[in-house]
Amino acid sequence: GDSVTQMEGPVTLSEEAFLTINCTYTATGYPSLFWYVQYPGEGLQLLLKATKADDKGSNKGFEATYRKETTSFHLEKGSVQVSDSAVYFCALSLNTGGFKTIFGAGTRLFVKA
Amino acid sequence: DAGITQSPRHKVTETGTPVTLRCHQTENHRYMYWYRQDPGHGLRLIHYSYGVKDTDKGEVSDGYSVSRSKTEDFLLTLESATSSQTSVYFCAISDRTSGEADTQYFGPGTRLTVL
């Protein structure tokens, strides 16, 4: 079935370090891919998205590229800040009739000053 | 920020009691969803609605029912709460358009504890 797998956390980094959070997916059809972020005590909010192969989504210094050949959508940021500490969720949405959005289990990121 | 509120934000109840959670939106979005969030499981869909009085089940619908009598309100009811329903519940909305990415907008969540 359709699924999203992302790396387990927590991930702990020092400020200004490079971040990668891996995400791979399995889907029938051609999904749109998303990264959502959840700050403590809040709901999820969209961080970035990509709708087709080779698209790059970017926002707030984060970016991810839709790789169809490796079924991946890895999240990267060149220099993390303490304020980036949050839980990050990879998700896919299938637009081929009916409803289906599937979320990964989430990866908690801690950034130390 | 999308106008989505959830009430109550926190609730403690006892096993066997009925509980209703409310989601209210001011965006006039057609689609509304209820998810539960549990450690290690990410978000799992309970029920969703694609219009007034139009609802359908998600992957973890057992023990839950929903109603949507107005565009802006989506209610989640636990008919007889159990300890396994202790969780954080999120409402989400989207203005899903065929052929476009289905971005979802989330409410702040309701933390429910069933003793």
PDB file of C-alpha atoms in Angstrom:
ATOM      1  CA  GLY A   1       0.000   0.000   0.000  1.00  0.00           C
ATOM      2  CA  ASP A   2       0.904   3.648  -0.082  1.00  0.00           C
ATOM      3  CA  SER A   3       3.268   4.757   2.665  1.00  0.00           C
ATOM      4  CA  VAL A   4       5.836   7.298   3.814  1.00  0.00           C
ATOM      5  CA  THR A   5       9.008   6.379   5.696  1.00  0.00           C
ATOM      6  CA  GLN A   6      11.202   8.978   7.316  1.00  0.00           C
ATOM      7  CA  MET A   7      14.282   8.719   9.453  1.00  0.00           C
ATOM      8  CA  GLU A   8      13.773   8.165  13.129  1.00  0.00           C
ATOM      9  CA  GLY A   9      14.709  10.861  15.544  1.00  0.00           C
ATOM     10  CA  PRO A  10      15.539  12.628  17.526  1.00  0.00           C
ATOM     11  CA  VAL A  11      18.148  14.431  15.503  1.00  0.00           C
ATOM     12  CA  THR A  12      20.386  16.698  17.580  1.00  0.00           C
ATOM     13  CA  LEU A  13      22.531  19.331  15.879  1.00  0.00           C
ATOM     14  CA  SER A  14      24.527  22.360  16.873  1.00  0.00           C
ATOM     15  CA  GLU A  15      23.522  25.752  15.545  1.00  0.00           C
ATOM     16  CA  GLU A  16      24.752  26.411  11.987  1.00  0.00           C
ATOM     17  CA  ALA A  17      25.122  22.684  11.224  1.00  0.00           C
ATOM     18  CA  PHE A  18      23.803  21.128   8.001  1.00  0.00           C
ATOM     19  CA  LEU A  19      20.508  19.285   8.255  1.00  0.00           C
ATOM     20  CA  THR A  20      19.226  16.331   6.269  1.00  0.00           C
ATOM     21  CA  ILE A  21      16.063  14.428   7.144  1.00  0.00           C
ATOM     22  CA  ASN A  22      15.467  11.491   4.849  1.00  0.00           C
ATOM     23  CA  CYS A  23      12.041  10.650   3.456  1.00  0.00           C
ATOM     24  CA  THR A  24      11.073   7.904   1.023  1.00  0.00           C
ATOM     25  CA  TYR A  25       7.652   6.966  -0.208  1.00  0.00           C
ATOM     26  CA  THR A  26       5.681   4.194  -1.846  1.00  0.00           C
ATOM     27  CA  ALA A  27       2.690   5.170  -3.921  1.00  0.00           C
ATOM     28  CA  THR A  28       0.516   3.993  -6.740  1.00  0.00           C
ATOM     29  CA  GLY A  29       0.107   6.868  -9.141  1.00  0.00           C
ATOM     30  CA  TYR A  30       1.813  10.252  -9.016  1.00  0.00           C
ATOM     31  CA  PRO A  31       1.680  11.865  -5.600  1.00  0.00           C
ATOM     32  CA  SER A  32       2.356  15.391  -4.489  1.00  0.00           C
ATOM     33  CA  LEU A  33       4.921  15.536  -1.701  1.00  0.00           C
ATOM     34  CA  PHE A  34       5.008  17.759   1.361  1.00  0.00           C
ATOM     35  CA  TRP A  35       7.021  18.637   4.408  1.00  0.00           C
ATOM     36  CA  TYR A  36       5.071  19.908   7.388  1.00  0.00           C
ATOM     37  CA  VAL A  37       6.561  21.294  10.608  1.00  0.00           C
ATOM     38  CA  GLN A  38       5.088  21.168  14.102  1.00  0.00           C
ATOM     39  CA  TYR A  39       6.373  23.524  16.787  1.00  0.00           C
ATOM     40  CA  PRO A  40       5.753  22.635  20.448  1.00  0.00           C
ATOM     41  CA  GLY A  41       2.110  22.918  21.433  1.00  0.00           C
ATOM     42  CA  GLU A  42       0.926  23.766  17.921  1.00  0.00           C
ATOM     43  CA  GLY A  43      -0.669  22.080  14.938  1.00  0.00           C
ATOM     44  CA  LEU A  44       1.203  21.172  11.784  1.00  0.00           C
ATOM     45  CA  GLN A  45       1.913  23.836   9.205  1.00  0.00           C
ATOM     46  CA  LEU A  46       3.076  23.483   5.654  1.00  0.00           C
ATOM     47  CA  LEU A  47       6.813  24.020   5.205  1.00  0.00           C
ATOM     48  CA  LEU A  48       7.177  23.226   1.493  1.00  0.00           C
ATOM     49  CA  LYS A  49       5.754  21.074  -1.265  1.00  0.00           C
ATOM     50  CA  ALA A  50       6.474  19.684  -4.733  1.00  0.00           C
ATOM     51  CA  THR A  51       3.916  18.411  -7.180  1.00  0.00           C
ATOM     52  CA  LYS A  52       5.928  16.581  -9.839  1.00  0.00           C
ATOM     53  CA  ALA A  53       9.231  14.856 -10.477  1.00  0.00           C
ATOM     54  CA  ASP A  54      12.357  17.072 -10.263  1.00  0.00           C
ATOM     55  CA  ASP A  55      10.417  19.935  -8.667  1.00  0.00           C
ATOM     56  CA  LYS A  56      12.218  21.615  -5.783  1.00  0.00           C
ATOM     57  CA  GLY A  57      10.196  23.026  -2.927  1.00  0.00           C
ATOM     58  CA  SER A  58      11.806  25.664  -0.736  1.00  0.00           C
ATOM     59  CA  ASN A  59      10.903  27.894   2.184  1.00  0.00           C
ATOM     60  CA  LYS A  60      12.729  29.577   5.091  1.00  0.00           C
ATOM     61  CA  GLY A  61      16.080  28.126   3.954  1.00  0.00           C
ATOM     62  CA  PHE A  62      14.711  24.575   3.782  1.00  0.00           C
ATOM     63  CA  GLU A  63      14.518  22.727   0.495  1.00  0.00           C
ATOM     64  CA  ALA A  64      13.576  19.307  -0.851  1.00  0.00           C
ATOM     65  CA  THR A  65      13.644  17.839  -4.353  1.00  0.00           C
ATOM     66  CA  TYR A  66      11.079  15.370  -5.668  1.00  0.00           C
ATOM     67  CA  ARG A  67      13.137  12.395  -6.890  1.00  0.00           C
ATOM     68  CA  LYS A  68      10.923   9.933  -8.725  1.00  0.00           C
ATOM     69  CA  GLU A  69      13.752   7.540  -9.585  1.00  0.00           C
ATOM     70  CA  THR A  70      14.634   7.033  -5.921  1.00  0.00           C
ATOM     71  CA  THR A  71      11.103   7.754  -4.577  1.00  0.00           C
ATOM     72  CA  SER A  72      12.578  10.248  -2.160  1.00  0.00           C
ATOM     73  CA  PHE A  73      11.933  13.771  -0.871  1.00  0.00           C
ATOM     74  CA  HIS A  74      14.763  14.515   1.558  1.00  0.00           C
ATOM     75  CA  LEU A  75      14.607  17.731   3.575  1.00  0.00           C
ATOM     76  CA  GLU A  76      17.784  19.843   3.788  1.00  0.00           C
ATOM     77  CA  LYS A  77      18.901  23.105   5.321  1.00  0.00           C
ATOM     78  CA  GLY A  78      22.378  24.518   5.112  1.00  0.00           C
ATOM     79  CA  SER A  79      22.581  26.165   8.524  1.00  0.00           C
ATOM     80  CA  VAL A  80      20.059  25.370  11.242  1.00  0.00           C
ATOM     81  CA  GLN A  81      19.036  27.722  14.030  1.00  0.00           C
ATOM     82  CA  VAL A  82      17.738  27.043  17.524  1.00  0.00           C
ATOM     83  CA  SER A  83      14.339  28.236  16.313  1.00  0.00           C
ATOM     84  CA  ASP A  84      14.213  25.306  13.856  1.00  0.00           C
ATOM     85  CA  SER A  85      13.760  22.880  16.750  1.00  0.00           C
ATOM     86  CA  ALA A  86      10.476  21.132  15.956  1.00  0.00           C
ATOM     87  CA  VAL A  87       8.995  17.917  14.615  1.00  0.00           C
ATOM     88  CA  TYR A  88       9.094  17.509  10.831  1.00  0.00           C
ATOM     89  CA  PHE A  89       6.604  15.363   8.931  1.00  0.00           C
ATOM     90  CA  CYS A  90       6.936  14.128   5.381  1.00  0.00           C
ATOM     91  CA  ALA A  91       3.631  13.462   3.610  1.00  0.00           C
ATOM     92  CA  LEU A  92       2.194  12.482   0.270  1.00  0.00           C
ATOM     93  CA  SER A  93      -1.123  13.274  -1.333  1.00  0.00           C
ATOM     94  CA  LEU A  94      -2.605  11.357  -4.212  1.00  0.00           C
ATOM     95  CA  ASN A  95      -4.755  13.413  -6.535  1.00  0.00           C
ATOM     96  CA  THR A  96      -6.170  10.543  -8.560  1.00  0.00           C
ATOM     97  CA  GLY A  97      -9.785  10.512  -7.416  1.00  0.00           C
ATOM     98  CA  GLY A  98     -10.849  10.020  -3.829  1.00  0.00           C
ATOM     99  CA  PHE A  99      -8.982  11.249  -0.845  1.00  0.00           C
ATOM    100  CA  LYS A 100      -5.646  10.145   0.531  1.00  0.00           C
ATOM    101  CA  THR A 101      -2.972  12.055   2.391  1.00  0.00           C
ATOM    102  CA  ILE A 102      -0.450   9.920   4.229  1.00  0.00           C
ATOM    103  CA  PHE A 103       1.968  11.219   6.851  1.00  0.00           C
ATOM    104  CA  GLY A 104       5.269   9.805   7.998  1.00  0.00           C
ATOM    105  CA  ALA A 105       5.860   9.203  11.704  1.00  0.00           C
ATOM    106  CA  GLY A 106       7.697  12.505  12.167  1.00  0.00           C
ATOM    107  CA  THR A 107      11.313  13.364  13.018  1.00  0.00           C
ATOM    108  CA  ARG A 108      12.072  15.481  16.047  1.00  0.00           C
ATOM    109  CA  LEU A 109      14.919  17.973  15.603  1.00  0.00           C
ATOM    110  CA  PHE A 110      16.781  19.573  18.505  1.00  0.00           C
ATOM    111  CA  VAL A 111      19.189  22.408  17.723  1.00  0.00           C
ATOM    112  CA  LYS A 112      21.648  23.408  20.456  1.00  0.00           C
ATOM    113  CA  ALA A 113      23.072  26.915  20.775  1.00  0.00           C
TER     114      ALA A 113
ATOM    115  CA  ASP B   1      -2.901  31.780   9.330  1.00  0.00           C
ATOM    116  CA  ALA B   2      -5.975  29.770   8.388  1.00  0.00           C
ATOM    117  CA  GLY B   3      -8.899  30.436  10.703  1.00  0.00           C
ATOM    118  CA  ILE B   4      -9.325  27.124  12.457  1.00  0.00           C
ATOM    119  CA  THR B   5     -10.229  26.703  16.104  1.00  0.00           C
ATOM    120  CA  GLN B   6     -10.733  23.592  18.168  1.00  0.00           C
ATOM    121  CA  SER B   7     -12.595  23.221  21.419  1.00  0.00           C
ATOM    122  CA  PRO B   8     -11.923  22.231  24.041  1.00  0.00           C
ATOM    123  CA  ARG B   9      -8.132  22.460  23.934  1.00  0.00           C
ATOM    124  CA  HIS B  10      -7.727  20.079  26.843  1.00  0.00           C
ATOM    125  CA  LYS B  11     -10.098  17.526  28.303  1.00  0.00           C
ATOM    126  CA  VAL B  12      -9.860  14.818  30.915  1.00  0.00           C
ATOM    127  CA  THR B  13     -12.686  12.331  31.041  1.00  0.00           C
ATOM    128  CA  GLU B  14     -13.485   8.882  32.366  1.00  0.00           C
ATOM    129  CA  THR B  15     -13.822   5.605  30.533  1.00  0.00           C
ATOM    130  CA  GLY B  16     -17.322   5.043  29.184  1.00  0.00           C
ATOM    131  CA  THR B  17     -18.361   8.694  28.963  1.00  0.00           C
ATOM    132  CA  PRO B  18     -19.287  10.354  25.669  1.00  0.00           C
ATOM    133  CA  VAL B  19     -17.029  13.135  24.417  1.00  0.00           C
ATOM    134  CA  THR B  20     -17.524  15.623  21.587  1.00  0.00           C
ATOM    135  CA  LEU B  21     -14.734  17.690  20.072  1.00  0.00           C
ATOM    136  CA  ARG B  22     -15.510  20.657  17.877  1.00  0.00           C
ATOM    137  CA  CYS B  23     -13.662  22.102  14.921  1.00  0.00           C
ATOM    138  CA  HIS B  24     -14.674  25.483  13.550  1.00  0.00           C
ATOM    139  CA  GLN B  25     -13.308  27.158  10.406  1.00  0.00           C
ATOM    140  CA  THR B  26     -13.783  30.596   8.939  1.00  0.00           C
ATOM    141  CA  GLU B  27     -12.176  29.829   5.565  1.00  0.00           C
ATOM    142  CA  ASN B  28     -15.225  28.293   3.861  1.00  0.00           C
ATOM    143  CA  HIS B  29     -13.108  25.303   2.819  1.00  0.00           C
ATOM    144  CA  ARG B  30     -15.000  22.300   1.554  1.00  0.00           C
ATOM    145  CA  TYR B  31     -12.884  19.550   3.077  1.00  0.00           C
ATOM    146  CA  MET B  32     -12.432  18.931   6.783  1.00  0.00           C
ATOM    147  CA  TYR B  33     -10.543  16.145   8.542  1.00  0.00           C
ATOM    148  CA  TRP B  34     -10.011  14.681  11.976  1.00  0.00           C
ATOM    149  CA  TYR B  35      -6.653  13.095  12.805  1.00  0.00           C
ATOM    150  CA  ARG B  36      -5.169  11.644  15.922  1.00  0.00           C
ATOM    151  CA  GLN B  37      -1.491  11.975  16.746  1.00  0.00           C
ATOM    152  CA  ASP B  38       0.281   9.331  18.779  1.00  0.00           C
ATOM    153  CA  PRO B  39       4.007   8.801  19.357  1.00  0.00           C
ATOM    154  CA  GLY B  40       5.552   6.672  16.630  1.00  0.00           C
ATOM    155  CA  HIS B  41       2.458   6.813  14.415  1.00  0.00           C
ATOM    156  CA  GLY B  42       2.524  10.269  12.952  1.00  0.00           C
ATOM    157  CA  LEU B  43      -0.980  11.430  12.090  1.00  0.00           C
ATOM    158  CA  ARG B  44      -3.711   8.937  11.357  1.00  0.00           C
ATOM    159  CA  LEU B  45      -6.969   9.888   9.700  1.00  0.00           C
ATOM    160  CA  ILE B  46     -10.128   9.178  11.688  1.00  0.00           C
ATOM    161  CA  HIS B  47     -12.882  10.652   9.493  1.00  0.00           C
ATOM    162  CA  TYR B  48     -13.175  13.310   6.865  1.00  0.00           C
ATOM    163  CA  SER B  49     -15.879  15.392   5.245  1.00  0.00           C
ATOM    164  CA  TYR B  50     -16.184  16.574   1.660  1.00  0.00           C
ATOM    165  CA  GLY B  51     -19.253  18.735   2.188  1.00  0.00           C
ATOM    166  CA  VAL B  52     -22.204  19.399   4.472  1.00  0.00           C
ATOM    167  CA  LYS B  53     -23.609  16.048   5.607  1.00  0.00           C
ATOM    168  CA  ASP B  54     -21.007  14.224   3.460  1.00  0.00           C
ATOM    169  CA  THR B  55     -18.534  12.243   5.526  1.00  0.00           C
ATOM    170  CA  ASP B  56     -16.442   9.123   5.191  1.00  0.00           C
ATOM    171  CA  LYS B  57     -14.207   6.909   7.296  1.00  0.00           C
ATOM    172  CA  GLY B  58     -10.459   7.065   7.570  1.00  0.00           C
ATOM    173  CA  GLU B  59      -8.022   4.372   8.665  1.00  0.00           C
ATOM    174  CA  VAL B  60      -8.816   4.459  12.417  1.00  0.00           C
ATOM    175  CA  SER B  61     -12.552   5.212  12.547  1.00  0.00           C
ATOM    176  CA  ASP B  62     -13.692   2.516  15.006  1.00  0.00           C
ATOM    177  CA  GLY B  63     -15.194   4.079  18.126  1.00  0.00           C
ATOM    178  CA  TYR B  64     -15.613   7.503  16.517  1.00  0.00           C
ATOM    179  CA  SER B  65     -18.441   9.242  14.698  1.00  0.00           C
ATOM    180  CA  VAL B  66     -18.636  12.649  13.029  1.00  0.00           C
ATOM    181  CA  SER B  67     -21.196  15.145  11.898  1.00  0.00           C
ATOM    182  CA  ARG B  68     -21.134  18.194   9.697  1.00  0.00           C
ATOM    183  CA  SER B  69     -24.355  20.184   9.593  1.00  0.00           C
ATOM    184  CA  LYS B  70     -22.726  23.447   8.516  1.00  0.00           C
ATOM    185  CA  THR B  71     -19.747  24.217   6.302  1.00  0.00           C
ATOM    186  CA  GLU B  72     -17.829  25.751   9.183  1.00  0.00           C
ATOM    187  CA  ASP B  73     -18.296  23.075  11.856  1.00  0.00           C
ATOM    188  CA  PHE B  74     -17.084  19.480  12.038  1.00  0.00           C
ATOM    189  CA  LEU B  75     -17.766  17.515  15.201  1.00  0.00           C
ATOM    190  CA  LEU B  76     -15.970  14.389  16.374  1.00  0.00           C
ATOM    191  CA  THR B  77     -17.768  12.208  18.916  1.00  0.00           C
ATOM    192  CA  LEU B  78     -16.407   9.392  21.005  1.00  0.00           C
ATOM    193  CA  GLU B  79     -19.596   7.544  21.949  1.00  0.00           C
ATOM    194  CA  SER B  80     -18.003   5.739  24.888  1.00  0.00           C
ATOM    195  CA  ALA B  81     -14.443   6.833  25.530  1.00  0.00           C
ATOM    196  CA  THR B  82     -11.727   4.250  26.175  1.00  0.00           C
ATOM    197  CA  SER B  83      -8.169   4.666  27.422  1.00  0.00           C
ATOM    198  CA  SER B  84      -6.854   3.778  23.943  1.00  0.00           C
ATOM    199  CA  GLN B  85      -8.449   6.995  22.701  1.00  0.00           C
ATOM    200  CA  THR B  86      -6.138   9.102  24.852  1.00  0.00           C
ATOM    201  CA  SER B  87      -4.385  11.160  22.210  1.00  0.00           C
ATOM    202  CA  VAL B  88      -3.959  14.567  20.651  1.00  0.00           C
ATOM    203  CA  TYR B  89      -6.666  15.264  18.092  1.00  0.00           C
ATOM    204  CA  PHE B  90      -6.139  17.624  15.187  1.00  0.00           C
ATOM    205  CA  CYS B  91      -8.656  19.079  12.827  1.00  0.00           C
ATOM    206  CA  ALA B  92      -7.523  20.106   9.360  1.00  0.00           C
ATOM    207  CA  ILE B  93      -9.119  21.785   6.373  1.00  0.00           C
ATOM    208  CA  SER B  94      -8.318  22.016   2.707  1.00  0.00           C
ATOM    209  CA  ASP B  95      -9.709  23.611  -0.398  1.00  0.00           C
ATOM    210  CA  ARG B  96      -8.759  20.639  -2.498  1.00  0.00           C
ATOM    211  CA  THR B  97      -8.997  21.333  -6.196  1.00  0.00           C
ATOM    212  CA  SER B  98      -8.733  18.546  -8.706  1.00  0.00           C
ATOM    213  CA  GLY B  99      -5.240  18.356 -10.169  1.00  0.00           C
ATOM    214  CA  GLU B 100      -3.625  20.536  -7.489  1.00  0.00           C
ATOM    215  CA  ALA B 101      -1.638  19.620  -4.436  1.00  0.00           C
ATOM    216  CA  ASP B 102      -3.841  19.111  -1.403  1.00  0.00           C
ATOM    217  CA  THR B 103      -2.316  21.434   1.165  1.00  0.00           C
ATOM    218  CA  GLN B 104      -3.901  20.974   4.576  1.00  0.00           C
ATOM    219  CA  TYR B 105      -4.234  23.621   7.278  1.00  0.00           C
ATOM    220  CA  PHE B 106      -4.315  22.439  10.852  1.00  0.00           C
ATOM    221  CA  GLY B 107      -5.977  23.601  14.025  1.00  0.00           C
ATOM    222  CA  PRO B 108      -4.086  23.887  17.333  1.00  0.00           C
ATOM    223  CA  GLY B 109      -5.149  20.451  18.588  1.00  0.00           C
ATOM    224  CA  THR B 110      -7.119  19.019  21.504  1.00  0.00           C
ATOM    225  CA  ARG B 111      -5.350  16.947  24.128  1.00  0.00           C
ATOM    226  CA  LEU B 112      -7.748  14.277  25.396  1.00  0.00           C
ATOM    227  CA  THR B 113      -7.007  12.064  28.369  1.00  0.00           C
ATOM    228  CA  VAL B 114      -9.296   9.141  29.162  1.00  0.00           C
ATOM    229  CA  LEU B 115      -8.816   7.772  32.668  1.00  0.00           C
TER     230      LEU B 115
END
